[in-house]
Short mmCIF file of C-alpha atoms and ligand atoms in Angstrom, two decimals:
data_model
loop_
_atom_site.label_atom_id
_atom_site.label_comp_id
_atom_site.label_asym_id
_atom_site.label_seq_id
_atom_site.Cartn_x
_atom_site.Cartn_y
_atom_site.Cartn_z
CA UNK A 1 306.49 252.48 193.63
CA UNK A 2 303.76 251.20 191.11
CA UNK A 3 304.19 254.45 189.10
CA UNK A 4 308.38 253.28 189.04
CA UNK A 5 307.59 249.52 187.89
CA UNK A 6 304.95 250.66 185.25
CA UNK A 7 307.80 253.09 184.13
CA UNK A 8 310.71 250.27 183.83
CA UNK A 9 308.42 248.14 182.62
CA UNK A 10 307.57 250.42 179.20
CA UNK A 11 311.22 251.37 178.62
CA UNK A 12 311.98 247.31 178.71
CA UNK A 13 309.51 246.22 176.90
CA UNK A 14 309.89 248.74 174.38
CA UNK A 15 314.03 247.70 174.13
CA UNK A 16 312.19 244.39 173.46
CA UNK A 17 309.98 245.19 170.66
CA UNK A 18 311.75 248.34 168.77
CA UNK A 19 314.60 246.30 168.22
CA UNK A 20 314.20 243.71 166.14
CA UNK A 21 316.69 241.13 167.79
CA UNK A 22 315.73 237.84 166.24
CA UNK A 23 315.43 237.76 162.20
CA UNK A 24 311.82 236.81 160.71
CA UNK A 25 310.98 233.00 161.28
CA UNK A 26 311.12 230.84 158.18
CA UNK A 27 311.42 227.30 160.16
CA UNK A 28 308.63 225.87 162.79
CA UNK A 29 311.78 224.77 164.68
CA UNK A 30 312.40 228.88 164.58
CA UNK A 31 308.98 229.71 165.65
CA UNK A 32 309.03 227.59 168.25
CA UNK A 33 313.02 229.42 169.71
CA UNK A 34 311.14 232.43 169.20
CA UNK A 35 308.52 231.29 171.84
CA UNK A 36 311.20 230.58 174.40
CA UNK A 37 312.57 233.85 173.78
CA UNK A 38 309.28 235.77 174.63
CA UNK A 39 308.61 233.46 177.70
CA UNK A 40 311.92 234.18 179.01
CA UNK A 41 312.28 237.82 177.86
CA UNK A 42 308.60 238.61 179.52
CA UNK A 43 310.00 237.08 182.98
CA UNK A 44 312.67 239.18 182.77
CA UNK A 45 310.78 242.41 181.92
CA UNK A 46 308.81 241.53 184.94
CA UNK A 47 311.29 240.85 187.44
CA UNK A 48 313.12 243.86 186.12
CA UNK A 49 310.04 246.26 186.74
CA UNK A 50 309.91 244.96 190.43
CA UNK A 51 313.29 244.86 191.19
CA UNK A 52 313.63 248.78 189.96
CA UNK A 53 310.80 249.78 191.49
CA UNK A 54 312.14 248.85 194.76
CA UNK A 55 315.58 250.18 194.32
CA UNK A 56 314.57 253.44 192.85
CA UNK A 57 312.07 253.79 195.47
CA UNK A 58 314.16 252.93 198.00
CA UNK A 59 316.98 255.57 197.16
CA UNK A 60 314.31 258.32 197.21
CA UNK A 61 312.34 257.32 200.07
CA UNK A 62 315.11 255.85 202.39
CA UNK A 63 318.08 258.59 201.01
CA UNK A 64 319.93 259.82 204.91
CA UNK A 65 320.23 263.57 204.83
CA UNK A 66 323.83 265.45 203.69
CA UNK A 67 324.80 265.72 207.95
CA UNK A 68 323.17 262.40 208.78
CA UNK A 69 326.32 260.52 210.32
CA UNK A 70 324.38 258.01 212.83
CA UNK A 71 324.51 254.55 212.04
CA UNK A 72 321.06 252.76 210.67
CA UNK A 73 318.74 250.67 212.70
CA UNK A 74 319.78 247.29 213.33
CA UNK A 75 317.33 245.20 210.90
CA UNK A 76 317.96 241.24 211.31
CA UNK A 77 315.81 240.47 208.55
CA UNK A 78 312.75 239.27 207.05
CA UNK A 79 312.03 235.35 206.77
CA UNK A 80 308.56 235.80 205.04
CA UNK A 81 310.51 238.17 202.06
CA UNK A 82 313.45 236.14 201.80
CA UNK A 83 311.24 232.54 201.14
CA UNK A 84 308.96 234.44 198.73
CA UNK A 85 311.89 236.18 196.97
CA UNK A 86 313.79 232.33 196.50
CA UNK A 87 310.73 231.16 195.64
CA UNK A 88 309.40 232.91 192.99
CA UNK A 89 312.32 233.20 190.92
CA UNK A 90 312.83 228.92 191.47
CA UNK A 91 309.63 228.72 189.98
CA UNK A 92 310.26 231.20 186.86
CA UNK A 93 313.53 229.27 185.99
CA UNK A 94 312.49 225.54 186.43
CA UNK A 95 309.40 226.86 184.49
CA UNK A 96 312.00 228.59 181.81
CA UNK A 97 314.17 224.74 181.51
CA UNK A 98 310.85 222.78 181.32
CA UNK A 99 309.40 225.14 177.99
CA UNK A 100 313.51 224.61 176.78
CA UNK A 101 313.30 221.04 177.25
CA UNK A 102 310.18 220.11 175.53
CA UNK A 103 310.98 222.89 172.84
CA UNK A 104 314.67 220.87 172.02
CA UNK A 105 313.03 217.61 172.04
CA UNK A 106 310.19 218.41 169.65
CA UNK A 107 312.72 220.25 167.50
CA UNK A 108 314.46 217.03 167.00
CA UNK A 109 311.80 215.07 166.27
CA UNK A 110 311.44 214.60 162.78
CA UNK A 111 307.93 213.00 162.39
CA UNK A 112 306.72 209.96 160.49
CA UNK A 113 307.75 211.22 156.65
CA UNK A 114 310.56 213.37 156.77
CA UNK A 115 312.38 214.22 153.75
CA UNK A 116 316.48 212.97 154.34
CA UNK A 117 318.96 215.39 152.72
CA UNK A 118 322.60 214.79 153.67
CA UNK A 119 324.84 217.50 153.90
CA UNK A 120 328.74 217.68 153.15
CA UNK A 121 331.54 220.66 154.49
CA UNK A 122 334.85 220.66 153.17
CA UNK A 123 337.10 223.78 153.31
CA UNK A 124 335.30 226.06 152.00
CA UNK A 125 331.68 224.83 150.35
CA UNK A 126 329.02 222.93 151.70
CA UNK A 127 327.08 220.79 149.18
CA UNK A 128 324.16 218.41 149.44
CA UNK A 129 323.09 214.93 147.92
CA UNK A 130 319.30 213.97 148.00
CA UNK A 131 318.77 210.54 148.56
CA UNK A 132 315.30 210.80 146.93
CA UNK A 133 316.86 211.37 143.91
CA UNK A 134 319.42 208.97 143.36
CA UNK A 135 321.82 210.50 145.38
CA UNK A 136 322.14 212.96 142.77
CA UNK A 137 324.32 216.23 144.47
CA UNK A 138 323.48 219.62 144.19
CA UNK A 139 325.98 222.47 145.41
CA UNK A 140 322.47 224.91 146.26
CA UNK A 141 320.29 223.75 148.52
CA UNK A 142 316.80 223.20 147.87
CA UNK A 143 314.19 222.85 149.79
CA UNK A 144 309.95 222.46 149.94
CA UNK A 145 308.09 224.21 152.10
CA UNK A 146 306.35 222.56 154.83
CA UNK A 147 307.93 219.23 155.34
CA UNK A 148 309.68 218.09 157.85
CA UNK A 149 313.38 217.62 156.64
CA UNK A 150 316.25 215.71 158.08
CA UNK A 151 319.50 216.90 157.65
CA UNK A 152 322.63 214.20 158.33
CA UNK A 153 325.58 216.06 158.23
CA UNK A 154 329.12 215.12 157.35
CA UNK A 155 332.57 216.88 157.37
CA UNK A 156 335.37 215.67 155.14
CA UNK A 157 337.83 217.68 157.05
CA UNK A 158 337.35 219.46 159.79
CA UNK A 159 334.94 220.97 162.16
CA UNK A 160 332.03 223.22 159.90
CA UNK A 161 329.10 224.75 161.03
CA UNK A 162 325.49 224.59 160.09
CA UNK A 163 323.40 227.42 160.30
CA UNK A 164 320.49 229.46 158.25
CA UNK A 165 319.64 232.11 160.89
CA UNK A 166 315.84 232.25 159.86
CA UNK A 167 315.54 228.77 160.25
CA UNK A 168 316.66 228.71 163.67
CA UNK A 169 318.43 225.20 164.19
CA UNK A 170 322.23 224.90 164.07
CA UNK A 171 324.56 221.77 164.39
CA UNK A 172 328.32 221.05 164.02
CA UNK A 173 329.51 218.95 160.87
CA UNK A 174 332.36 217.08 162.63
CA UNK A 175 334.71 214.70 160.44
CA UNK A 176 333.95 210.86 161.50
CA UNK A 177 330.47 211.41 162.73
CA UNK A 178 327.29 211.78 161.13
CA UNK A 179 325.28 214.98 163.17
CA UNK A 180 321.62 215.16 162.53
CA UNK A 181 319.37 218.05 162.56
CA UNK A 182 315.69 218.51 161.34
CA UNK A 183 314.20 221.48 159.64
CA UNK A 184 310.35 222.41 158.49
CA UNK A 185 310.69 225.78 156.57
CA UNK A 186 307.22 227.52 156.92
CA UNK A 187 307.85 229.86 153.86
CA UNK A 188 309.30 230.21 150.67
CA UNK A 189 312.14 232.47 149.51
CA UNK A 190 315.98 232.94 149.29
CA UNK A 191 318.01 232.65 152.65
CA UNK A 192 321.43 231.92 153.38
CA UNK A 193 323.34 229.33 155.11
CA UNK A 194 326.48 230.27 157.18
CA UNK A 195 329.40 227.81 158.31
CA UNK A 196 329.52 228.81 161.97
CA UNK A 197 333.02 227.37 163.49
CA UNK A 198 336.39 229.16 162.26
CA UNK A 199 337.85 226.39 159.93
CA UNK A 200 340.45 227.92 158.20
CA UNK A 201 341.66 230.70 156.06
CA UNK A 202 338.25 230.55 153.90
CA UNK A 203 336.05 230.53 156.64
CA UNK A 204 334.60 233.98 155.73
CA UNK A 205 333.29 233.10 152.34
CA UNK A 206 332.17 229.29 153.54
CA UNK A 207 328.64 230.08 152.59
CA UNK A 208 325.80 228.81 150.83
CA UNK A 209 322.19 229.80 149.04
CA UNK A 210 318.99 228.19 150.05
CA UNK A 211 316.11 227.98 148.23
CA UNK A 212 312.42 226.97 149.74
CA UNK A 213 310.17 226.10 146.63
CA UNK A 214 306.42 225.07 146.94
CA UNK A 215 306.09 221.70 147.19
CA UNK A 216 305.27 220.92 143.72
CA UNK A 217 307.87 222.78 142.25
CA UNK A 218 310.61 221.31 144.47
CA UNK A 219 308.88 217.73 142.95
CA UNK A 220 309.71 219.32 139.48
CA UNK A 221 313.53 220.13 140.62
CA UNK A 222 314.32 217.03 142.10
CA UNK A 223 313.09 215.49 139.22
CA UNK A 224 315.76 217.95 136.98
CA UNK A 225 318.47 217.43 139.28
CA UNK A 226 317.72 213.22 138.82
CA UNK A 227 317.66 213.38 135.18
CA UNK A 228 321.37 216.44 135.36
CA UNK A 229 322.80 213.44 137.37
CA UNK A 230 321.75 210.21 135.10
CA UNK A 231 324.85 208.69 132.95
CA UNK A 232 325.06 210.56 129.62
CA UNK A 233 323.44 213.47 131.06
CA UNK A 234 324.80 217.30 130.06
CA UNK A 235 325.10 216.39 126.48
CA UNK A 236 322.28 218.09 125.26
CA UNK A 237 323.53 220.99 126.34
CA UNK A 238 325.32 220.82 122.87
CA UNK A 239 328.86 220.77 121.05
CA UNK A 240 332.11 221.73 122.67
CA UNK A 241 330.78 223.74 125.57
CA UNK A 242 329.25 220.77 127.25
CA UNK A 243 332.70 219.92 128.88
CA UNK A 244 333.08 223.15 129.82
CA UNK A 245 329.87 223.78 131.74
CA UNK A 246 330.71 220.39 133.14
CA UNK A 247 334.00 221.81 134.44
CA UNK A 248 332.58 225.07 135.52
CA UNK A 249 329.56 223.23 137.70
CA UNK A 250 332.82 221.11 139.96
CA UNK A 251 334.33 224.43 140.11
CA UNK A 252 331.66 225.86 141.66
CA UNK A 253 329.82 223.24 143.74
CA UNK A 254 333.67 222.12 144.97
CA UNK A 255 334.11 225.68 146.20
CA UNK A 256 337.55 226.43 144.08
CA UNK A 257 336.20 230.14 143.88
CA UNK A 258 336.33 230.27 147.78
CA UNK A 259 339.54 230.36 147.68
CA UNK A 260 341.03 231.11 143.86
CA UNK A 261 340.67 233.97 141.33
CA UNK A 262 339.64 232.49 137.85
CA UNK A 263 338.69 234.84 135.27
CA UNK A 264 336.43 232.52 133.61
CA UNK A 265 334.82 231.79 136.25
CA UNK A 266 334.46 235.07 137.62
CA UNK A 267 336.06 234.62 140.93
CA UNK A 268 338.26 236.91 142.69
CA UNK A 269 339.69 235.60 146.39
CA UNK A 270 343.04 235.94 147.32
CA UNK A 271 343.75 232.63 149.37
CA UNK A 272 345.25 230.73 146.94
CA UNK A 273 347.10 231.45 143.95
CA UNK A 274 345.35 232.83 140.05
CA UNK A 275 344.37 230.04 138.18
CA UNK A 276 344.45 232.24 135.00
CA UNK A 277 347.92 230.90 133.81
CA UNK A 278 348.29 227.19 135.00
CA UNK A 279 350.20 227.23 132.12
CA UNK A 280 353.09 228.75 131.99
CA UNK A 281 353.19 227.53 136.14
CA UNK A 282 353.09 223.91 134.55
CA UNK A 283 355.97 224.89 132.60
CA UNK A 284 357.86 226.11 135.70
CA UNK A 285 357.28 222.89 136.75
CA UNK A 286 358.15 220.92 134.04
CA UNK A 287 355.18 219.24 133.85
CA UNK A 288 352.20 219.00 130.92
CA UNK A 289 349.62 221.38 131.96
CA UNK A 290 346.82 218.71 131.97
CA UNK A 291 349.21 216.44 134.50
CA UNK A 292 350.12 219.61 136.67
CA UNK A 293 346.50 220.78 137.30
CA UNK A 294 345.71 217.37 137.92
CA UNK A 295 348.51 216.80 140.50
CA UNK A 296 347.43 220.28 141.96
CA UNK A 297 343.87 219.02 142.74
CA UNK A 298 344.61 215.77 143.79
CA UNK A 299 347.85 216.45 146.13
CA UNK A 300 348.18 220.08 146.33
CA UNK A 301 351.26 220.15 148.32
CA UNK A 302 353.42 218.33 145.74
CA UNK A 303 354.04 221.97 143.67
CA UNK A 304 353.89 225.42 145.41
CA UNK A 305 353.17 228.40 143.67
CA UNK A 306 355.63 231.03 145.12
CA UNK A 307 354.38 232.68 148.07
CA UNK A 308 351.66 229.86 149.24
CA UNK A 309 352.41 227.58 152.32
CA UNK A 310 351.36 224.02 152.29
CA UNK A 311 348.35 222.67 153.95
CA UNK A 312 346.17 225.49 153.44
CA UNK A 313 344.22 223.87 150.30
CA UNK A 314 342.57 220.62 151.39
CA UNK A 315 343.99 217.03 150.32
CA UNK A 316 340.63 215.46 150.32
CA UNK A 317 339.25 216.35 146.85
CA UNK A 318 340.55 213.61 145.63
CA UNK A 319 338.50 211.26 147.45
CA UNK A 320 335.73 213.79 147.45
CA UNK A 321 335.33 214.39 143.65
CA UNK A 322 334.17 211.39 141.44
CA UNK A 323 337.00 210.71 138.32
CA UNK A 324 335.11 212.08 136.13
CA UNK A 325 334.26 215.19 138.04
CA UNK A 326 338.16 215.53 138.23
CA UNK A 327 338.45 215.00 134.49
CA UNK A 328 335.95 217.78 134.09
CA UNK A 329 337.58 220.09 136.51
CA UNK A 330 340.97 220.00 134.86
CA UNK A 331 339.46 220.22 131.60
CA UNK A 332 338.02 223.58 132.80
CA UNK A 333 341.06 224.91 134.29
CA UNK A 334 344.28 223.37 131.94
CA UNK A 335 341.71 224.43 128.79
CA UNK A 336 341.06 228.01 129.11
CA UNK A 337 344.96 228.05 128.56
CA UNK A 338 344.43 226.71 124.88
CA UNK A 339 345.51 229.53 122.28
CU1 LIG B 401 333.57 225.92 157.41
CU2 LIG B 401 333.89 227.90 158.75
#
C-alpha cells in the first residue's frame, strides 16, 4: 500500500511541477498567490496518494473471484476511521481559508507610502493619470519596481477588467464606483495588462503594455510625462507636425485603433468603419469634414456609415477627452484628407 501512495504521489507531483501552470511572479502580491497555491496543491498531492493507495489496494487485495456469488460480510462500520477521516481533512481546509485570509488581507494593504495611480476603461483602452505628476495621463502604464502601488480604478462605461497575469491581483473597473487594488512589482520588464469581463464588440483587443522601470528611471519618466503634459508643451517637437503627433497620441491613448482602420495610423480592425476617407463620407453627409468628424466623436450615432449599427462606439468621449484633445483628434483624422 506504501509502494501505491509513493507511486501516486510521484506521478502528482510531477503533473505539478512539469507543467508550468502559473506564469513567473513579477508582483509580491503574486508571490504570495503562488504560496497558497503550493500549500493547497501539496494537501492535495497528499490526500491523493492516500486515498489511491487505499483504493488501488483495495481492488487487488479485496477483488471476489469470477464464481464468487455470496454476499459480503456484514461490516457496520468503523467509528475510530470515520472521526479521523472528518477530522483531518477539517483541519487541512480551515488551515487552507486561514493562509487565504491573511494572504487577501495583506494583499490589500498598501503600506505607509504607496505610490496612487488611477486607472480609466472605456470601450476599448485603458489609460492612466499619475497624481504625482500633475495628473498628467499616460495611455502606457509605467511603473517602478519595488513600491507598493495603489491602483483606484474607474470605468466610464461599463464593466472592464483589470488584470496583468504576472502580477497576480485582478479587480473589476465598474462605472460609478471607484475599485481599489494594490500592486508591488518585484522585477522589471515588459508585461501585459488584459481587460478581463466581455464588454463589447472590442473586448478582444482591450489591452494594454506595462512597463516596470528601476526606480530612478521611473523618477526620470514621470518627470517627462510632467513636463509632455505642462501648457505649451509638444511644441518643440517642431513646425507643422506638432499637431499631428498631437492628434496621433489621442488616437492612440483613446483607443480609436481598437476599433478603426486608419492608414496613418497604422491600424487595421474591422469594428467600425475606415477612417481613411472621412471625406468624401462628410460629403455624403453634407457636412464640412472638420464639423462631421467632430460630430462623429462627440455623438457618434447622429451619422451612420452604411453597414454600422448604433451604440456600438461609445458616447462618452466627449466628456472623456479634454477640448483640446478633441481639437487635436479631428485635426488628425479630417487632415490626412487635405490634397
Ligand atoms: Cu473592457 Cu473587456
Amino acid at each position: 500500500m506504501a509502494v501505491i501512495g509513493v507511486l501516486a504521489a510521484a506521478i502528482a507531483t510531477a503533473f505539478a511541477v512539469v507543467i508550468q501552470w502559473l506564469p513567473e511572479s513579477a508582483s509580491e502580491e503574486m508571490d504570495r498567490y503562488v504560496f497558497v497555491f503550493w500549500f493547497a496543491t501539496v494537501i492535495c498531492i497528499g490526500i491523493f496518494a492516500v486515498v489511491m493507495a487505499v483504493l488501488v489496494y483495495s481492488i487487488w487485495a479485496f477483488r471476489a473471484a469470477p464464481d464468487d456469488d455470496t454476499d459480503g460480510p456484514p461490516i457496520h462500520g468503523h467509528s475510530g476511521l470515520e472521526i479521523v477521516w472528518t477530522t483531518i481533512p477539517a483541519i487541512l481546509v480551515i488551515a487552507i481559508g486561514i493562509v487565504s485570509a491573511v494572504v487577501i488581507s495583506r494583499n490589500a494593504d498598501a503600506g505607509e507610502n504607496p505610490l496612487t495611480i488611477e486607472v480609466y476603461a472605456q470601450q476599448f483602452a485603458f489609460y492612466y493619470t499619475y497624481p504625482d505628476a500633475d495628473d498628467a495621463r499616460s495611455e502606457e502604464l509605467v511603473l517602478p519596481v519595488d513600491r507598493a502601488i495603489r491602483f483606484e480604478l474607474q470605468a466610464a462605461d461599463v464593466i472592464h477588467g483589470f488584470w496583468i497575469p504576472e502580477m497576480g491581483q485582478k479587480q473589476d473597473l465598474v462605472p460609478g464606483v471607484t475599485t481599489k487594488i494594490v500592486i508591488t512589482p518585484t522585477r522589471t520588464g515588459n508585461f501585459s495588462l488584459i481587460c478581463t469581463e466581455l464588454c463589447g464588440l472590442g473586448h478582444a483587443t482591450m489591452r494594454g503594455s506595462v512597463r516596470v522601470l528601476t526606480q530612478a528611471k521611473f523618477e526620470e519618466w514621470l518627470a517627462g510625462l510632467r513636463d509632455d503634459a505642462a501648457p505649451g508643451a509638444g511644441t518643440e517637437t517642431g513646425g507643422g507636425t506638432s499637431a499631428d503627433a498631437a492628434g496621433a497620441k489621442v488616437f492612440a491613448s483613446a483607443g480609436c485603433g481598437g476599433c478603426h482602420a486608419f492608414t496613418a495610423a497604422g491600424t487595421d480592425a474591422e469594428i467600425g468603419p475606415r477612417l481613411d476617407d472621412l471625406a468624401a463620407s462628410a460629403d455624403k453627409a453634407g457636412k464640412p469634414v472638420a464639423d462631421y468628424v467632430r460630430e462623429s466623436i462627440v455623438e457618434p450615432g447622429a451619422v451612420l456609415a452604411a453597414g454600422y449599427a448604433d451604440g456600438v462606439m461609445p458616447t462618452t468621449f466627449g466628456d472623456v477627452l479634454k477640448p483640446e484633445e478633441i481639437d487635436a483628434l479631428v485635426q488628425y483624422l479630417a487632415g490626412k484628407e487635405a490634397p
